[in-house]
mmCIF file of C-alpha atoms in Angstrom:
data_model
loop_
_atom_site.group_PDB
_atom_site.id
_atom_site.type_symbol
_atom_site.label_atom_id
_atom_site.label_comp_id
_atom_site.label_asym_id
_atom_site.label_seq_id
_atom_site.Cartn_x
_atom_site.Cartn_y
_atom_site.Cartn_z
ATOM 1 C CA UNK A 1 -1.978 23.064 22.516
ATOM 2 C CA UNK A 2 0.521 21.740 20.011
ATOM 3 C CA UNK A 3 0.729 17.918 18.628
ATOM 4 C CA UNK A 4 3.844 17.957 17.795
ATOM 5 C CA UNK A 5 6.626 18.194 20.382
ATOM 6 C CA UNK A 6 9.655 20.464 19.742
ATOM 7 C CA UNK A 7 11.641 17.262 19.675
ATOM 8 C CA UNK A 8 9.497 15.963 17.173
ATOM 9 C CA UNK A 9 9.792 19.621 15.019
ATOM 10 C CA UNK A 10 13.570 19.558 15.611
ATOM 11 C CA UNK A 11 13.825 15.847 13.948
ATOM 12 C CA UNK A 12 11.191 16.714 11.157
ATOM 13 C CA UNK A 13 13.068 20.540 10.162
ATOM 14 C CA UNK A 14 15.874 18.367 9.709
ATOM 15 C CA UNK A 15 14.495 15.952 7.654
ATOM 16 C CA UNK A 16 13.013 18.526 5.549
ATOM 17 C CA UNK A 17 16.204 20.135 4.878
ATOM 18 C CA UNK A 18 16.060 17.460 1.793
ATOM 19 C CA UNK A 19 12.922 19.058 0.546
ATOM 20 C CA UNK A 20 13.703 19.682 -3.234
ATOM 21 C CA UNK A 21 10.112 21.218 -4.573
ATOM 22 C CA UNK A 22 7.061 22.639 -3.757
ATOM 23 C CA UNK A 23 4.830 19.885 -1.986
ATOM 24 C CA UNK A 24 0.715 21.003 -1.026
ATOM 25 C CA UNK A 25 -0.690 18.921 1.197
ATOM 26 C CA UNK A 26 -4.688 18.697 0.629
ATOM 27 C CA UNK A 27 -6.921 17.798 3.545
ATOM 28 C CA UNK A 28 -10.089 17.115 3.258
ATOM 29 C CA UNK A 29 -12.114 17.238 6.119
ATOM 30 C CA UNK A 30 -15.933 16.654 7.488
ATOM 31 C CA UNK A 31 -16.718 17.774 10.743
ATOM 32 C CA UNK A 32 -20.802 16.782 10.828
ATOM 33 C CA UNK A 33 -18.864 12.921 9.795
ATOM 34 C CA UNK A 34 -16.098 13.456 12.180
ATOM 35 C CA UNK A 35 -15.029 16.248 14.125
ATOM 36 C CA UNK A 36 -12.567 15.317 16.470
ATOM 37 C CA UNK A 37 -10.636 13.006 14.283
ATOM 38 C CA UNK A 38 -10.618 16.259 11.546
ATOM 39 C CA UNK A 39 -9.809 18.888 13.698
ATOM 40 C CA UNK A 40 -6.749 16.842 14.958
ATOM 41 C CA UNK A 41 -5.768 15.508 11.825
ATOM 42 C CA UNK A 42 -6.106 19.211 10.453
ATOM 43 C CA UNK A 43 -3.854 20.485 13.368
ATOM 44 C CA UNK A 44 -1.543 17.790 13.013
ATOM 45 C CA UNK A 45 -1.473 18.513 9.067
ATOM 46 C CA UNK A 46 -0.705 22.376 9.503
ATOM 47 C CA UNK A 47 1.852 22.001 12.402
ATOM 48 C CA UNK A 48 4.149 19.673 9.780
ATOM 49 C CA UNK A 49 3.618 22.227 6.873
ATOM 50 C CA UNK A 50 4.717 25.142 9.309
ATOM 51 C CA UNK A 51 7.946 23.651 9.428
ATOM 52 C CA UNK A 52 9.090 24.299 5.932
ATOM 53 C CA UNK A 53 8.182 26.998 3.936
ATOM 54 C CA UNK A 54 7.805 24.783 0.381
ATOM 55 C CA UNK A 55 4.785 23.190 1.736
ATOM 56 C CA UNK A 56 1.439 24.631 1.261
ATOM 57 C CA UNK A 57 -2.170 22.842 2.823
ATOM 58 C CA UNK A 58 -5.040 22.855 1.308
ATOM 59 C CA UNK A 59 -8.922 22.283 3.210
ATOM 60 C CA UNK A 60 -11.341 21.121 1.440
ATOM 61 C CA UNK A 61 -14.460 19.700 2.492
ATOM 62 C CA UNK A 62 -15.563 16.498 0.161
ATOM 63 C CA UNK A 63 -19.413 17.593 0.454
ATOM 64 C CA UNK A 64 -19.003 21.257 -0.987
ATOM 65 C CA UNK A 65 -15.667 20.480 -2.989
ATOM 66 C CA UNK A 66 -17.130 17.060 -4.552
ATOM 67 C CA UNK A 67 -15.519 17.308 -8.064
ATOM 68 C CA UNK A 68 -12.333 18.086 -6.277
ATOM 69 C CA UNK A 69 -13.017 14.477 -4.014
ATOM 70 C CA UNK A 70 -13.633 12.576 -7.164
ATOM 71 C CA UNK A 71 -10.742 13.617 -8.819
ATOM 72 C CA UNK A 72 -8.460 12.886 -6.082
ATOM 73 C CA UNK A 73 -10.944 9.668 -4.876
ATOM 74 C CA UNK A 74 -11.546 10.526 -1.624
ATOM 75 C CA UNK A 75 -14.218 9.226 -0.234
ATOM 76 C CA UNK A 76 -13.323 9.641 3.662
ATOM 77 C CA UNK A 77 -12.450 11.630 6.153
ATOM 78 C CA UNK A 78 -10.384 12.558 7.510
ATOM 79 C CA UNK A 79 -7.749 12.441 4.001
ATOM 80 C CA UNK A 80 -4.720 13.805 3.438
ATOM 81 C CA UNK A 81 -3.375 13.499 -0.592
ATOM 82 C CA UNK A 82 0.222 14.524 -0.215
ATOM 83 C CA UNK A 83 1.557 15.989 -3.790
ATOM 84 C CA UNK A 84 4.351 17.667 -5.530
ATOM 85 C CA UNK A 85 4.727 18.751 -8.693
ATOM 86 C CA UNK A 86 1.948 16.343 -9.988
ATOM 87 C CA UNK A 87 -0.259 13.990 -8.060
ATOM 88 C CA UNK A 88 1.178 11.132 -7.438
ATOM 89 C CA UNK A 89 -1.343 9.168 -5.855
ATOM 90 C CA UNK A 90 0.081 9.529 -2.232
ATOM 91 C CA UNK A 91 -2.909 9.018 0.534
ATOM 92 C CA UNK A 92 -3.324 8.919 3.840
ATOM 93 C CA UNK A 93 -6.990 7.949 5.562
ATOM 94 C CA UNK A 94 -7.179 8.891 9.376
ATOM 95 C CA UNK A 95 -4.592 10.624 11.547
ATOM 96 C CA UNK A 96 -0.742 10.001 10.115
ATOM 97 C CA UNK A 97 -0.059 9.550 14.053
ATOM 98 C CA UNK A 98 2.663 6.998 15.106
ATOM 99 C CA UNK A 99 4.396 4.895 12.523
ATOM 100 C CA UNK A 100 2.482 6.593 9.477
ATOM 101 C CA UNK A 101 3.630 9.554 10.786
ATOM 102 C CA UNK A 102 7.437 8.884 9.699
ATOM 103 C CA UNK A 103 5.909 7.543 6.963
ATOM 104 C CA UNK A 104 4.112 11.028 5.941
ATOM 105 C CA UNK A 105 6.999 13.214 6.448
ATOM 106 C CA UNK A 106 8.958 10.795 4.243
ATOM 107 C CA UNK A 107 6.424 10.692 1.589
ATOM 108 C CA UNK A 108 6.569 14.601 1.411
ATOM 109 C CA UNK A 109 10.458 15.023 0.625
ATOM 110 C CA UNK A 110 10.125 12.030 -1.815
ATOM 111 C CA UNK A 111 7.070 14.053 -3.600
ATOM 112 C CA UNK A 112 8.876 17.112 -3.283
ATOM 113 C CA UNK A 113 11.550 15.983 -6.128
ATOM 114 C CA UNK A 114 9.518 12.628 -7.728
ATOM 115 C CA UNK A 115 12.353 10.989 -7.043
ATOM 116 C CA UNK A 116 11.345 6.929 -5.418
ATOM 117 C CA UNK A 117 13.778 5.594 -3.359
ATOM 118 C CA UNK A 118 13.871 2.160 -4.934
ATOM 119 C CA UNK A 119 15.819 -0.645 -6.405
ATOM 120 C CA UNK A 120 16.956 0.046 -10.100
ATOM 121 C CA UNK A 121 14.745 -3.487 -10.545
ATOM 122 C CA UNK A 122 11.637 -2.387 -9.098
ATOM 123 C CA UNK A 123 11.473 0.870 -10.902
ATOM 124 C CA UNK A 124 12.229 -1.254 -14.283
ATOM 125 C CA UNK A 125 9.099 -3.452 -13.777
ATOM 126 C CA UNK A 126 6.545 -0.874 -12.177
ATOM 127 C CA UNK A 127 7.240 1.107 -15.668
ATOM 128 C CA UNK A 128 5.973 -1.851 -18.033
ATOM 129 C CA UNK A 129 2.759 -1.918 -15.597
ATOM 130 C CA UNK A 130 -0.408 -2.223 -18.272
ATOM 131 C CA UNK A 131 -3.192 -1.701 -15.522
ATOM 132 C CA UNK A 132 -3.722 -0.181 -12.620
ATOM 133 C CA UNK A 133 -2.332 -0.758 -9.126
ATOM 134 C CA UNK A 134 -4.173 0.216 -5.928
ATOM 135 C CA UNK A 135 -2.164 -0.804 -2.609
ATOM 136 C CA UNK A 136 -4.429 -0.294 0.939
ATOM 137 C CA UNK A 137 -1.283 -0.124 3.373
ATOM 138 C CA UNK A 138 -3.639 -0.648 7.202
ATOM 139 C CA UNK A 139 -2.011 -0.152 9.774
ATOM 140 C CA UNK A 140 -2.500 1.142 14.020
ATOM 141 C CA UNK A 141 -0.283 4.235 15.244
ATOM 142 C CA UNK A 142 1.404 2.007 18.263
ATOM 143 C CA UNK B 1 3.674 2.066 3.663
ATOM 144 C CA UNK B 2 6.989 3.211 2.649
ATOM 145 C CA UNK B 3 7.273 1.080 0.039
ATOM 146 C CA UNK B 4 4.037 1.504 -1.495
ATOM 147 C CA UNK B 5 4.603 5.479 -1.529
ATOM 148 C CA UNK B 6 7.697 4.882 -3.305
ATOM 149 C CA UNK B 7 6.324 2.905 -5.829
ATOM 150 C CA UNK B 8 3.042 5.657 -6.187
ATOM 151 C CA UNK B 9 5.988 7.692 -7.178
ATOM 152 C CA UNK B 10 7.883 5.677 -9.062
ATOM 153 C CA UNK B 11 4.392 5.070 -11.470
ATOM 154 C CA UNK B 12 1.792 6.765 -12.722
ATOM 155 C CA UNK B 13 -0.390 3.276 -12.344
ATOM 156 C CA UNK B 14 -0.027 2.973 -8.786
ATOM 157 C CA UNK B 15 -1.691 4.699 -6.134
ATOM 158 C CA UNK B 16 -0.793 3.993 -1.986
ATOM 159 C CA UNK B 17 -3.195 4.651 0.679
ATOM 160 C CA UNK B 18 -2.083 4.954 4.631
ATOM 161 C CA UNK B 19 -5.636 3.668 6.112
ATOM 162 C CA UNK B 20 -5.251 3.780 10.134
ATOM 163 C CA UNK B 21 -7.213 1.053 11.241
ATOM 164 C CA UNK B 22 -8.502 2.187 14.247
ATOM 165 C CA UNK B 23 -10.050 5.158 13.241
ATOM 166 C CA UNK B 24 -11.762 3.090 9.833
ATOM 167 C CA UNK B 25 -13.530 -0.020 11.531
ATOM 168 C CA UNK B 26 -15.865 -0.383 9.314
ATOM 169 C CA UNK B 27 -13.058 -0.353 6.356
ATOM 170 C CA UNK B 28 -10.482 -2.689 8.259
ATOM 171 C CA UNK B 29 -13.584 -4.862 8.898
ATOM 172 C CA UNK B 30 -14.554 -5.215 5.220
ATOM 173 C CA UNK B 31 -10.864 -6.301 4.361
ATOM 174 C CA UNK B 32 -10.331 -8.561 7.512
ATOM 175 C CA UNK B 33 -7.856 -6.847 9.147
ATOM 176 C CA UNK B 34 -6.972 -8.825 12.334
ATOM 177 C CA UNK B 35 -2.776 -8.050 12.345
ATOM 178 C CA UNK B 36 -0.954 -4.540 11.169
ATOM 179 C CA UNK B 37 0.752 -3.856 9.169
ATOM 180 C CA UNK B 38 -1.852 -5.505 6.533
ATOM 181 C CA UNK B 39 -1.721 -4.395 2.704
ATOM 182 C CA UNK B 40 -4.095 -5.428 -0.048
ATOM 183 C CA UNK B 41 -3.778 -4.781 -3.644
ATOM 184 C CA UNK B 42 -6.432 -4.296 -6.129
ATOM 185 C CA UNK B 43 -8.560 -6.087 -3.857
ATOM 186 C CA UNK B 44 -7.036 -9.217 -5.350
ATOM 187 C CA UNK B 45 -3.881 -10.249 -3.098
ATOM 188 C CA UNK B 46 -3.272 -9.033 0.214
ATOM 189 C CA UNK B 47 -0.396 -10.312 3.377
ATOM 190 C CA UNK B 48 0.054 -9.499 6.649
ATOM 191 C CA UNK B 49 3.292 -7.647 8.012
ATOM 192 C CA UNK B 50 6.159 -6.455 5.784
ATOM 193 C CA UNK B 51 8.051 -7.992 2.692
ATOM 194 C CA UNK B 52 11.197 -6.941 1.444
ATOM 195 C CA UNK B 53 11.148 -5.048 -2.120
ATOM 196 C CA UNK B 54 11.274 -7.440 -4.090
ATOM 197 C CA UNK B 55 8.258 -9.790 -2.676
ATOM 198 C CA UNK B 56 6.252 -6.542 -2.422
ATOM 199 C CA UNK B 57 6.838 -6.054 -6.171
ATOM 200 C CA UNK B 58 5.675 -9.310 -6.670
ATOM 201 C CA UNK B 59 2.729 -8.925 -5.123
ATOM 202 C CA UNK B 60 1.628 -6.158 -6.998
ATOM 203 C CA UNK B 61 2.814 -7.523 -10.578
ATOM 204 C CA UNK B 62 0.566 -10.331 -9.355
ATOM 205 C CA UNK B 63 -2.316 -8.701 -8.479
ATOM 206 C CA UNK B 64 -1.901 -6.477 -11.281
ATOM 207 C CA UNK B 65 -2.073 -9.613 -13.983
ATOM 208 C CA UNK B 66 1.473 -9.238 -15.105
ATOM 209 C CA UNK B 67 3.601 -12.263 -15.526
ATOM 210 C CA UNK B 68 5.881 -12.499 -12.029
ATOM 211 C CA UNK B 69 9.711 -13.558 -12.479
ATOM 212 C CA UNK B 70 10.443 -15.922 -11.022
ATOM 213 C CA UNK B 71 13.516 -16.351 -8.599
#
């Protein structure tokens, strides 16, 4: 049985007629951790990229593709590092379900041509950033 | 989250995690999440609920050490 609803496939194609790149989604997934919450999340993961043919998943498992974890931080599961043409540091921990999941399909057409939606000002005074910024966005899908 | 994505774009610096809460107890319990949506950043300033732009952009030139604007 599907996640997604055709409703919900109709209103994402659309979106994704803004898709300007390639995007490859990478899950990783544990199923001796958690299998139910991977499976779905999985499912959920692979319905979205079936609805445009510029985005590509990846499975990996964090256990057997550990160097690949560390590089993208992952630490776990289930994770889902959204990236286009370069990684840019786009994560989502558990199921993108609810609320994260406008969020997700958003965060693939912005990857999908690097371009931020964002005020001229922001953008000016992220670029003069010295260190490193890590932002934990929690939230509950209802 | 949408703004921290869009800033994860916008720099090589930043990173933005979606954490669902729910399925992360342990995780939301460590960072004292009683009220969604809650973001913390570098562990070092955190709010509840959302901000426009430009208070979120204070928050992270705060927590990053940079000198905020002010106004």
């Amino acid at each position: 049985m599907s996640i997604l609803q055709p409703r919900d496939e109709e209103a994402v194609r659309k979106e994704f007629q803004r898709i300007a790149g390639p995007v490859k989604l990478v899950v990783f997934s544990q199923e001796l951790v958690a299998q139910d919450l991977c499976r779905q999340n999985e499912q959920l993961i692979k319905e979205v990229a079936a609805l445009s043919d510029r985005i590509s998943v990846e499975v990996l498992n964090p256990v057997v593709d550990r160097e690949r974890a560390a590089a993208y931080g992952i630490e776990d599961v289930p994770a889902t590092v959204v990236e286009g043409a370069r990684d840019y540091g786009v994560r989502f921990l558990g199921i993108p379900a609810g609320y994260e999941f406008s969020n997700l399909i958003d965060s693939i057409v912005a990857v999908s041509s690097g371009e931020a939606s964002l005020m001229a000002e922001t953008k000016s005074s992220l670029a003069t950033l010295a260190g490193d910024v890590e932002i934990k966005v929690f939230s509950t899908p209802t | 989250m949408r703004l921290a994505q869009h800033m994860a774009i916008a720099s090589e610096r930043v990173t933005a995690t979606a954490i669902e809460a729910t399925e992360f107890p342990e995780l939301s319990q460590a960072y004292r999440v009683s009220a969604v949506p809650k973001v913390v950043i570098n562990d070092r300033v955190e709010f509840e609920g959302a901000l426009p732009e430009p208070q979120f952009l204070e928050a992270v030139l705060r927590a990053a050490g940079e000198p905020v604007r002010e106004g």
